[in-house]
Short mmCIF file of C-alpha atoms in Angstrom, two decimals:
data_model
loop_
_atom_site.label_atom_id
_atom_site.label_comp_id
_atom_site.label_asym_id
_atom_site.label_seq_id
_atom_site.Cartn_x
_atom_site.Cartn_y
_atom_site.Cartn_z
CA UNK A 107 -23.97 37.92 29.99
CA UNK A 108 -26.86 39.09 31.61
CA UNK A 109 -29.63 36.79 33.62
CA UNK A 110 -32.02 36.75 30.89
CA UNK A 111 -29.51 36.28 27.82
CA UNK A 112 -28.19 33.02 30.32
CA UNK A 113 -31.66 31.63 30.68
CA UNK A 114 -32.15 32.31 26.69
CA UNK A 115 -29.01 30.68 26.19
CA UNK A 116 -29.97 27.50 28.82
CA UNK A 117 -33.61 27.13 26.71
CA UNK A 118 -31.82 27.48 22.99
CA UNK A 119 -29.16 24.31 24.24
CA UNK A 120 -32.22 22.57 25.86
CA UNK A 121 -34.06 23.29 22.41
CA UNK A 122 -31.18 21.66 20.69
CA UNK A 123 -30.27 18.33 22.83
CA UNK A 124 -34.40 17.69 22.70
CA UNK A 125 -33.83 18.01 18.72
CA UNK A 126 -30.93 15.68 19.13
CA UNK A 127 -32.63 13.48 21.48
CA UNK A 128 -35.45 13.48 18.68
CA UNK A 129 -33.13 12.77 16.27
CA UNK A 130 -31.31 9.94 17.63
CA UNK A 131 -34.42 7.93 18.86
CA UNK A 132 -35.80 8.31 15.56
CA UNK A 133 -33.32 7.99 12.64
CA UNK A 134 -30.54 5.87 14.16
CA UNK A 135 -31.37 2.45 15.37
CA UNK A 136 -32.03 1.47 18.79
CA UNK A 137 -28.83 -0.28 19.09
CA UNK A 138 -27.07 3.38 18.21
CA UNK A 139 -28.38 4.47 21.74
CA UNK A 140 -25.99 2.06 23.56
CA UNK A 141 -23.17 2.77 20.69
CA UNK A 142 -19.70 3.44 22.57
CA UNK A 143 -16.97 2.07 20.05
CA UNK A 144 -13.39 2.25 20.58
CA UNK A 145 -10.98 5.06 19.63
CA UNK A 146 -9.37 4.52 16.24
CA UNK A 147 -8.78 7.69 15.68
CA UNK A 148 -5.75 9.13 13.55
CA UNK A 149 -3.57 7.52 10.79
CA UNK A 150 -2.48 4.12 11.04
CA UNK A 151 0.07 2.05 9.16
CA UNK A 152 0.28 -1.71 7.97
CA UNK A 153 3.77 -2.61 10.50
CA UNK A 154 6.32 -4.64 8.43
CA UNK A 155 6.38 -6.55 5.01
CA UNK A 156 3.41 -5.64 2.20
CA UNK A 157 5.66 -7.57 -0.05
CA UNK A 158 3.78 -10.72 1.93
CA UNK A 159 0.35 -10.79 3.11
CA UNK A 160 0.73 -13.85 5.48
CA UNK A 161 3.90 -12.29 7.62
CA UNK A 162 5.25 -9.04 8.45
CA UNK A 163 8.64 -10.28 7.82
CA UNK A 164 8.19 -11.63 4.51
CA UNK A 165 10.23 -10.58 1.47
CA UNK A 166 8.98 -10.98 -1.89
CA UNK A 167 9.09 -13.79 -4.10
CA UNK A 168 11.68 -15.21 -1.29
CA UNK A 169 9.27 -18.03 -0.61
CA UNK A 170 11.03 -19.27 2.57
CA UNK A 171 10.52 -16.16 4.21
CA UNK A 172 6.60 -16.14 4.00
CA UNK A 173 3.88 -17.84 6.01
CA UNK A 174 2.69 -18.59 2.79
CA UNK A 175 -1.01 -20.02 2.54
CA UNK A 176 -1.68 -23.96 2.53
CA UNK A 177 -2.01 -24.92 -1.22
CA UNK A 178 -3.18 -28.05 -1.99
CA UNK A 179 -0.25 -29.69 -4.25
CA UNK A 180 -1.81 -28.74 -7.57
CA UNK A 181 -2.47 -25.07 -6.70
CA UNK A 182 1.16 -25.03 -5.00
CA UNK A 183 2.73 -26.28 -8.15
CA UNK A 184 0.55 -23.31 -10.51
CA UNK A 185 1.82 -20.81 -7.99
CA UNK A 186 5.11 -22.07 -8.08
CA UNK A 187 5.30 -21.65 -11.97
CA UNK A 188 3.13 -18.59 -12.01
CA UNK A 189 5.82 -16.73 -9.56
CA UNK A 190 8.70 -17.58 -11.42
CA UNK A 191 7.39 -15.52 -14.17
CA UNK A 192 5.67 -12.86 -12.27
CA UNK A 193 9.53 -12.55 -10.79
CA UNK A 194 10.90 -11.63 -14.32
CA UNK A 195 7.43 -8.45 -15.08
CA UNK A 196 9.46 -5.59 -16.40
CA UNK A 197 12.54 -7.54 -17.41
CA UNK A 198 12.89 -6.40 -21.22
CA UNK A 199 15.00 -10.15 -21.34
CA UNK A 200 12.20 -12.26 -19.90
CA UNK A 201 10.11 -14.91 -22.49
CA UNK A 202 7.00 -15.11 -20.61
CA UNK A 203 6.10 -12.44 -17.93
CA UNK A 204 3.09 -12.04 -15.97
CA UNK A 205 2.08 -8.53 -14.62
CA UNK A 206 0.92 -7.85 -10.92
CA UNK A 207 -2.71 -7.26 -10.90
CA UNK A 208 -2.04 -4.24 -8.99
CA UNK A 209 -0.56 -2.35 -11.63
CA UNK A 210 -2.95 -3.51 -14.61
CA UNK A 211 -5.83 -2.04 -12.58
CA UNK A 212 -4.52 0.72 -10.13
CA UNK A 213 -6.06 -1.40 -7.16
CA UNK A 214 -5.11 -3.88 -4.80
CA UNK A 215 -8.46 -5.32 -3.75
CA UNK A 216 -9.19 -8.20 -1.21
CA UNK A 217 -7.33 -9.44 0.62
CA UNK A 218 -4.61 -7.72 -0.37
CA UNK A 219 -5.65 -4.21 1.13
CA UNK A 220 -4.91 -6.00 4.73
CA UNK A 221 -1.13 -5.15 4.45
CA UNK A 222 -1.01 -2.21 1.77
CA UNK A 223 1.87 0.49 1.77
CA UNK A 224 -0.88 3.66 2.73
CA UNK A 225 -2.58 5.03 5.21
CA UNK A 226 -5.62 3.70 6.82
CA UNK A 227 -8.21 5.49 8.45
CA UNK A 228 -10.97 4.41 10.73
CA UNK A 229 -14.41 5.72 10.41
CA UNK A 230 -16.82 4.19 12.47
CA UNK A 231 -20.73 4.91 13.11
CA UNK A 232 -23.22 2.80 14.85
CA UNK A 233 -24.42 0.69 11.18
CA UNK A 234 -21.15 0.84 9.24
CA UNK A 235 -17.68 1.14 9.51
CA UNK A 236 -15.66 2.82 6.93
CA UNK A 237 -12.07 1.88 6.60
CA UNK A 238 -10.25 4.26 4.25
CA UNK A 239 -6.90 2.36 2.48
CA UNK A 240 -5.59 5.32 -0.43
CA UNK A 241 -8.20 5.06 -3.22
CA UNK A 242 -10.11 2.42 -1.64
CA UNK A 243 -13.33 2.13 1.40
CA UNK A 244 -13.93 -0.83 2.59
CA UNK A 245 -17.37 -0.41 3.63
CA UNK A 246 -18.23 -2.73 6.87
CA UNK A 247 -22.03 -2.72 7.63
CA UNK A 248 -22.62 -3.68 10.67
CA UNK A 249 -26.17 -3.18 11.19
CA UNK A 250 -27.19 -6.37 11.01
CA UNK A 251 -27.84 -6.95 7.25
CA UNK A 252 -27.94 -10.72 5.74
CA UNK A 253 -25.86 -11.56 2.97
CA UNK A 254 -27.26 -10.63 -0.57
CA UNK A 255 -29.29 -13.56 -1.82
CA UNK A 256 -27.44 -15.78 -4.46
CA UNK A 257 -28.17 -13.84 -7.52
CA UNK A 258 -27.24 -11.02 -6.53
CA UNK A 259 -23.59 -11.83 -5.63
CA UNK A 260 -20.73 -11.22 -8.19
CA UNK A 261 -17.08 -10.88 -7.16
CA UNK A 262 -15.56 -7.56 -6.24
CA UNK A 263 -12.55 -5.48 -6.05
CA UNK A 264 -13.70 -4.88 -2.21
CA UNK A 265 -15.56 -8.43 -2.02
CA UNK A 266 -18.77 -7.45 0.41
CA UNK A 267 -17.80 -7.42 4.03
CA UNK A 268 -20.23 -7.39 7.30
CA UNK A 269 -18.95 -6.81 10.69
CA UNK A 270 -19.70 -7.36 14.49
CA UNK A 271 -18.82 -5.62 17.58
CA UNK A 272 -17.44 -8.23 20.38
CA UNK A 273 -16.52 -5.89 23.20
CA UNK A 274 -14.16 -3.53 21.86
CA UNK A 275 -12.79 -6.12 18.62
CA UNK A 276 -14.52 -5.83 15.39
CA UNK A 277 -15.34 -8.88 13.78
CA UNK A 278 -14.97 -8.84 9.93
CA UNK A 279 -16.55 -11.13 7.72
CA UNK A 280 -15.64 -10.58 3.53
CA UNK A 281 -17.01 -12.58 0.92
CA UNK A 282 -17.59 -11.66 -2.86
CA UNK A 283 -13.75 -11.38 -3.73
CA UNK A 284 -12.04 -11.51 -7.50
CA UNK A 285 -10.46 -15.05 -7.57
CA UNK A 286 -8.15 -13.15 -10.33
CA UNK A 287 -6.42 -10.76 -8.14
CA UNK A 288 -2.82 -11.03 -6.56
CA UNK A 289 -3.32 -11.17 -2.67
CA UNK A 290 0.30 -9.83 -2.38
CA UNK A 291 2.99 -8.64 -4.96
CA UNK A 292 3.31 -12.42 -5.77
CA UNK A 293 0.58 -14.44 -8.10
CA UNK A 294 -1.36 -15.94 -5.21
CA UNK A 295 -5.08 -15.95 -6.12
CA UNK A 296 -7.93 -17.48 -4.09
CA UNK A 297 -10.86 -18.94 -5.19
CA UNK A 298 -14.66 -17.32 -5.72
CA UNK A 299 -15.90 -19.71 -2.46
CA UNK A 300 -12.77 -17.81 -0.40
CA UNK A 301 -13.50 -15.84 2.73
CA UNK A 302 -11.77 -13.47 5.39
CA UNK A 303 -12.16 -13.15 8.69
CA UNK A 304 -10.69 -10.30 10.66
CA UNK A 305 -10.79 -9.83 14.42
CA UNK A 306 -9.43 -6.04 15.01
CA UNK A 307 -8.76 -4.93 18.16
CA UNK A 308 -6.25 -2.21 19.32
CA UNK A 309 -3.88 -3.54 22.21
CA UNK A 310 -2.13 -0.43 22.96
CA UNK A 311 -2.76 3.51 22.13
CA UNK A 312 -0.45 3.22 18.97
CA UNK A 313 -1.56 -0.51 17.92
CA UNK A 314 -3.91 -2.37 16.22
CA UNK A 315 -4.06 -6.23 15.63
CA UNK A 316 -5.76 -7.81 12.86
CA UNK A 317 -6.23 -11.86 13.12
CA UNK A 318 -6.89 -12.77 10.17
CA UNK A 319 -7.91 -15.78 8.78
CA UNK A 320 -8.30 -17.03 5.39
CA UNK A 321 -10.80 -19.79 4.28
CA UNK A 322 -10.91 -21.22 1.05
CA UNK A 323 -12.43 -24.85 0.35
CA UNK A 324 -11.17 -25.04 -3.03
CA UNK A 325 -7.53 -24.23 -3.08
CA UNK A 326 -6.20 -24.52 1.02
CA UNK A 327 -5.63 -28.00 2.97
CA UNK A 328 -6.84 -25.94 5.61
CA UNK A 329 -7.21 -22.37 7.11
CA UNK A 330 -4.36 -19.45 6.76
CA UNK A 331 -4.13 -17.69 9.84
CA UNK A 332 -2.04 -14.68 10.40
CA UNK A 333 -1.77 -12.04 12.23
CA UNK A 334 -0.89 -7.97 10.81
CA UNK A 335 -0.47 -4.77 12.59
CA UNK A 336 -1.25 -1.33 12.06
CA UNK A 337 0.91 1.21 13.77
CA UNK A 338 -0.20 4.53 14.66
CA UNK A 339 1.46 7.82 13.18
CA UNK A 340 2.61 10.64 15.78
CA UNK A 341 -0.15 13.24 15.57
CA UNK A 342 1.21 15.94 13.37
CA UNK A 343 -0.68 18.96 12.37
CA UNK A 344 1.33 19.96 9.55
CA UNK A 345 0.71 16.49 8.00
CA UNK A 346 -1.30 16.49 5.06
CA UNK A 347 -2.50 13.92 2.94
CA UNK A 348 -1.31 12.89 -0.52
CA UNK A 349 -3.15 11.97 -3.46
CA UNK A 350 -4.32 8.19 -3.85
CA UNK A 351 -2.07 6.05 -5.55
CA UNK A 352 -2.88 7.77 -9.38
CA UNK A 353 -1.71 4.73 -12.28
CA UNK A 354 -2.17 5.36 -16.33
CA UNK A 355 -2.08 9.22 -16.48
CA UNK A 356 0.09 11.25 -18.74
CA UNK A 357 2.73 11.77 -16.29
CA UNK A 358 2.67 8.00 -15.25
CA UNK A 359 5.91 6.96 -17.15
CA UNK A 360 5.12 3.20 -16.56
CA UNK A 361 3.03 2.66 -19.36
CA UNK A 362 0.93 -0.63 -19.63
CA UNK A 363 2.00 -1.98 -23.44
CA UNK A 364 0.77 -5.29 -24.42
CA UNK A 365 0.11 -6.35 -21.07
CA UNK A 366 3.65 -5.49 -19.66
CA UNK A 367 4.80 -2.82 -17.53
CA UNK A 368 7.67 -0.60 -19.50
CA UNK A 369 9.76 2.57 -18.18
CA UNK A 370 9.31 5.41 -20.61
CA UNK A 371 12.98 7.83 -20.71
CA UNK A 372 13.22 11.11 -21.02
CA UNK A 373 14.42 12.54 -24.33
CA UNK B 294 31.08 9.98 -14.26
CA UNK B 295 29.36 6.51 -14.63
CA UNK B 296 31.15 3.74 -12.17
CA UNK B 297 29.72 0.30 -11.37
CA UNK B 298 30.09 1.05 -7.50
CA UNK B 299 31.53 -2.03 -5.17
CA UNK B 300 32.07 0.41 -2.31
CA UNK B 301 31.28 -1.41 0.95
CA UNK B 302 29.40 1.79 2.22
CA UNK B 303 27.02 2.04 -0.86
CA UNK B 304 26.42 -1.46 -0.68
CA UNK B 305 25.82 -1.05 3.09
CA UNK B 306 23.62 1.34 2.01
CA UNK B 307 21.70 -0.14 -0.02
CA UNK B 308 21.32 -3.33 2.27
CA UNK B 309 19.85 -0.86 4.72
CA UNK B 310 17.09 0.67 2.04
CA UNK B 311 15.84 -2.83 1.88
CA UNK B 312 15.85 -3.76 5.46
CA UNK B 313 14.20 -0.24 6.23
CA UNK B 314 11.76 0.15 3.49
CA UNK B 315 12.30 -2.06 0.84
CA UNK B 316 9.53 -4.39 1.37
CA UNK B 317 7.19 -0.95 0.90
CA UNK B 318 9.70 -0.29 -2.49
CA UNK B 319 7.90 -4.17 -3.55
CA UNK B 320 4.78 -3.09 -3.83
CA UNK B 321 4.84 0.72 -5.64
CA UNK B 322 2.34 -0.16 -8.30
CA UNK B 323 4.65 -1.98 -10.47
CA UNK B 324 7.34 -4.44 -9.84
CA UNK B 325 10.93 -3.29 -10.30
CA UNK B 326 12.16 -6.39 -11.92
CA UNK B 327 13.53 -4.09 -14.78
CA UNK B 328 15.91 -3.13 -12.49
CA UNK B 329 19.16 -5.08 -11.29
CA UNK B 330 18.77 -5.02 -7.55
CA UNK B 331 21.92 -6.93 -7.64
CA UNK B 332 24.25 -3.89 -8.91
CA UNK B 333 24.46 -0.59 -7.75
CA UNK B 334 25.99 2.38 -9.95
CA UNK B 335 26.59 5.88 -8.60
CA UNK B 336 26.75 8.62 -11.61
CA UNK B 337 27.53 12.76 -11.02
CA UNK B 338 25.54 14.62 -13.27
CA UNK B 339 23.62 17.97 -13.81
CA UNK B 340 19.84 18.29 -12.70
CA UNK B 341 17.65 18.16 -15.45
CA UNK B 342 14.33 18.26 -13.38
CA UNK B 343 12.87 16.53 -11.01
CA UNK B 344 8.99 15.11 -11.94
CA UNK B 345 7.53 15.37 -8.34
CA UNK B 346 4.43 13.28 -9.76
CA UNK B 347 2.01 10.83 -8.75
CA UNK B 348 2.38 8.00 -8.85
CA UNK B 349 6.06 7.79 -9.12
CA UNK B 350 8.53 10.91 -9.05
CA UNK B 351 11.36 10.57 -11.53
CA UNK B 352 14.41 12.67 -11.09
CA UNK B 353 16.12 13.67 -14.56
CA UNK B 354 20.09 13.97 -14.49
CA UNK B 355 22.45 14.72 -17.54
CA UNK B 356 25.34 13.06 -17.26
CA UNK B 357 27.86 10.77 -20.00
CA UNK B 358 26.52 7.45 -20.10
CA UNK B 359 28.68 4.12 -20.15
CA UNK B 360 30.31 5.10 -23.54
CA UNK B 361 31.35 8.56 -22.41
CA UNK B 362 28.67 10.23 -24.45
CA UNK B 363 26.14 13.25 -23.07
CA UNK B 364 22.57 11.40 -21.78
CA UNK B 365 19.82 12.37 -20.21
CA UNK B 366 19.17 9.84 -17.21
CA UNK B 367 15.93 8.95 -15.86
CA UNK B 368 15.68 7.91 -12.20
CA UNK B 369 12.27 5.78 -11.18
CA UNK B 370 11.63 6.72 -6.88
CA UNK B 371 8.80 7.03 -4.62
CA UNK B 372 5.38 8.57 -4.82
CA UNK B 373 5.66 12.68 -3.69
CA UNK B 374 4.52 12.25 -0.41
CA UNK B 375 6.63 9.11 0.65
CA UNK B 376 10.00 10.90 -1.03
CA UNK B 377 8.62 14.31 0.95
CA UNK B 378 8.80 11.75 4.41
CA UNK B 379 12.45 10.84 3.16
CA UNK B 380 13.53 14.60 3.41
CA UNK B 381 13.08 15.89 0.14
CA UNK B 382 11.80 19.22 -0.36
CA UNK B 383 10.87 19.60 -4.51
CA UNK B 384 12.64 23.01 -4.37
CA UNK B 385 15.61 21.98 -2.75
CA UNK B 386 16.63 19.95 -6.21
CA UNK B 387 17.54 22.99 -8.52
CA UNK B 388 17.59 22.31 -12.40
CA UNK B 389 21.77 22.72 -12.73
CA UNK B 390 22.82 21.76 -9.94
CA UNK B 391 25.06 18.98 -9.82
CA UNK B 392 24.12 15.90 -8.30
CA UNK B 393 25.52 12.63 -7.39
CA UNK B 394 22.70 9.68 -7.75
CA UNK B 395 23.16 6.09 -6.09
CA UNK B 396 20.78 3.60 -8.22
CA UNK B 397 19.95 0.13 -9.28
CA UNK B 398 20.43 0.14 -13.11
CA UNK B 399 17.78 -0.61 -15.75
CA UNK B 400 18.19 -4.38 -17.08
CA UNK B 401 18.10 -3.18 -20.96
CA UNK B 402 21.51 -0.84 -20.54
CA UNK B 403 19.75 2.13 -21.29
CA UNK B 404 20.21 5.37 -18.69
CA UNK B 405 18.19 5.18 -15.92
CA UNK B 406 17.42 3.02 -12.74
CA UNK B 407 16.03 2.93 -9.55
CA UNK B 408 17.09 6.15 -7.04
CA UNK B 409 18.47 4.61 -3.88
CA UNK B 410 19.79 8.05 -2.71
CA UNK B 411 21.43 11.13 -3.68
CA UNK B 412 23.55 14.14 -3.38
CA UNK B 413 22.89 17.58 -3.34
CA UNK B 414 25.15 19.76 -4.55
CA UNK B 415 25.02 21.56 -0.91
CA UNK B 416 25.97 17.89 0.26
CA UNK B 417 22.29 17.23 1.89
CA UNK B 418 22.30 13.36 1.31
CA UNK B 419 18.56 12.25 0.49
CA UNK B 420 17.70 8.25 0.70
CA UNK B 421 14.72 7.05 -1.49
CA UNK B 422 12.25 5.57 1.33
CA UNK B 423 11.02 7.53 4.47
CA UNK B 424 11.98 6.58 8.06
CA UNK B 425 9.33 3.54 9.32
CA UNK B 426 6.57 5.21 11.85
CA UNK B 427 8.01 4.14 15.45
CA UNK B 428 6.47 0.91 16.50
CA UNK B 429 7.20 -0.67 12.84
#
């Protein structure tokens, strides 16, 4: 490269980082300046049970084996008798089944999507952070933003979630969630005035820890802590992702009939 | 062939499935409660096809069913890319081949179940549920 192509070459990238430098000072906040957040990089996955929220070690519908939350009596007793017959959805010989939420609506939700059998991905920018779970983004702002005023909260799928930066943990906040969703395979359902709180920090290159704790005035005696773990996959570069989770289509052959889940045979 | 298996090594098997990946097999969209996760039956059969679809793959066998007479089994298993994790390769599993199919029954006696694991006719044995990422 000749003397005059190098100093073209030196003004062009100076032309350029000015035009960054433009662009950062004006359409990213000020805070974005002093942005450094942690590597999440890669594909991570939820370590142990999802057939439990509150434990990785849980198995499903064993209720000794789960850190299950703290019911108040009357809630423990309509979980008790709601998981009996959410134990029996698909049995052709059962009276009275109840169907996991998951599969009438091809979505987990919150809390649920805290221990979920797919990948999750980490996108983070200075204002939001993106966490991708199969179908589903959680979508973390964390620029600052108040809650919506009164009227204009309904429940969601997702609930609404707003997040802080402590250091290198991220501090989740969700409100907003369905109080007629599963939070596991089992029929535990929180209440509209629940709320999550994550603290997500990674501890080691192929770890991260999510403290989570649960708060809901109307059904718990008190708080449900717990604590999950997302484990990172090997970096492979013949790895390729699937399709979300795809329920109801013509080639599902777990058809949805008056409310129960069937198994269609082939001919 | 259709034989209620007791064999200690299927049942070992089968312990291990749940211990490895079996909490993941609890939540694949829909609960398995129409299966009898407290038997285990092993059949040899013919490859009718294998469904490599989303979300569930089902793998199609011919084989007699408990009264002796010709069916068409349907086995219920993981999503494509989990069974892809587990070792199977969609062209690997040839339509008349025979195979040899471990599987938790269906409740309502008709053919089909839940694939635990199978066996190629090459003898490549296949479980149902990929290894756990290290760390897990």
């Amino acid at each position: 490269m000749s003397h005059k192509h190098r100093i073209s070459g030196m003004i062009e990238r100076g032309v350029v980082s000015a035009a960054v430098a433009v662009f950062l000072s004006v359409v990213l906040p000020a805070h974005a300046a002093n942005f450094n957040p942690p590597d999440w990089s890669g594909t991570w996955r939820a370590v142990g049970s999802v057939g439990t929220l509150g434990s990785e070690k849980g198995i499903i519908f064993a209720k000794e084996t789960r850190d299950y939350a703290p019911l108040k009596p009357q809630y423990e007793a309509e979980y008790d008798a709601l998981r009996v017959r959410a134990e029996e959805q698909g049995d052709p010989n059962a009276k009275d089944p109840i169907t996991d939420t998951n599969t009438l609506n091809c979505f987990a939700g919150m809390p649920r999507l805290i221990a979920a059998p797919f990948s999750y991905n980490f996108l983070i920018t200075p204002t939001e952070v993106f966490i991708i779970i199969d179908k589903a983004v959680r979508q973390v702002f964390t620029d600052g933003r108040p809650w919506p005023s009164t009227d204009a909260q309904w429940p969601l799928m997702l609930g609404r979630s707003r997040g802080t930066w402590q250091g290198d943990t991220l501090v989740i906040d969700t409100i907003n969630m369905r109080n007629d969703m599963w939070t596991d395979p089992t029929p535990l359902m929180l209440s509209s005035q629940a709320s999550v709180e994550e603290r997500l920090r990674k501890i080691n290159p192929t770890t991260i820890e999510d403290q989570v704790t649960i708060h809901d005035p109307v059904k718990f005696t008190k708080d449900w802590k717990f604590v999950r773990h997302y484990a990172r996959e090997p970096d492979d570069k013949t790895s390729w992702p699937d399709d979300p989770e795809l329920c109801g289509g013509p080639s599902d052959r777990n058809r949805i009939v008056n409310g129960q889940v069937t198994v269609t045979l082939p001919q | 062939m259709f034989q209620c298996c007791k064999q200690c090594r299927l049942a070992a098997a089968s312990i291990l499935a749940v211990l490895s990946g079996g909490a993941q097999m609890a939540w694949a969209h829909h609960s398995f409660a129409m299966f009898d996760r407290t038997k285990t039956s092993t059949i040899v059969g013919t490859i009718k096809d294998l469904d490599w679809t989303n979300p569930h793959c089902w793998l199609d066998v011919v084989a007699p069913d408990a009264s002796g007479k010709t069916a068409t089994w349907g086995f219920e298993a993981n999503g494509p890319s989990e069974l892809y994790k587990a070792g199977w390769r969609p062209s690997a599993v040839i339509a008349g081949d025979k195979i040899t199919v471990v599987f938790h029954p269906l409740r309502d006696g008709r053919p089909g179940g839940s694939l635990m694991s199978v066996t190629l006719a090459n003898g490549t044995e296949l479980g149902a549920m990929p290894k756990p990422p290290p760390g897990s």
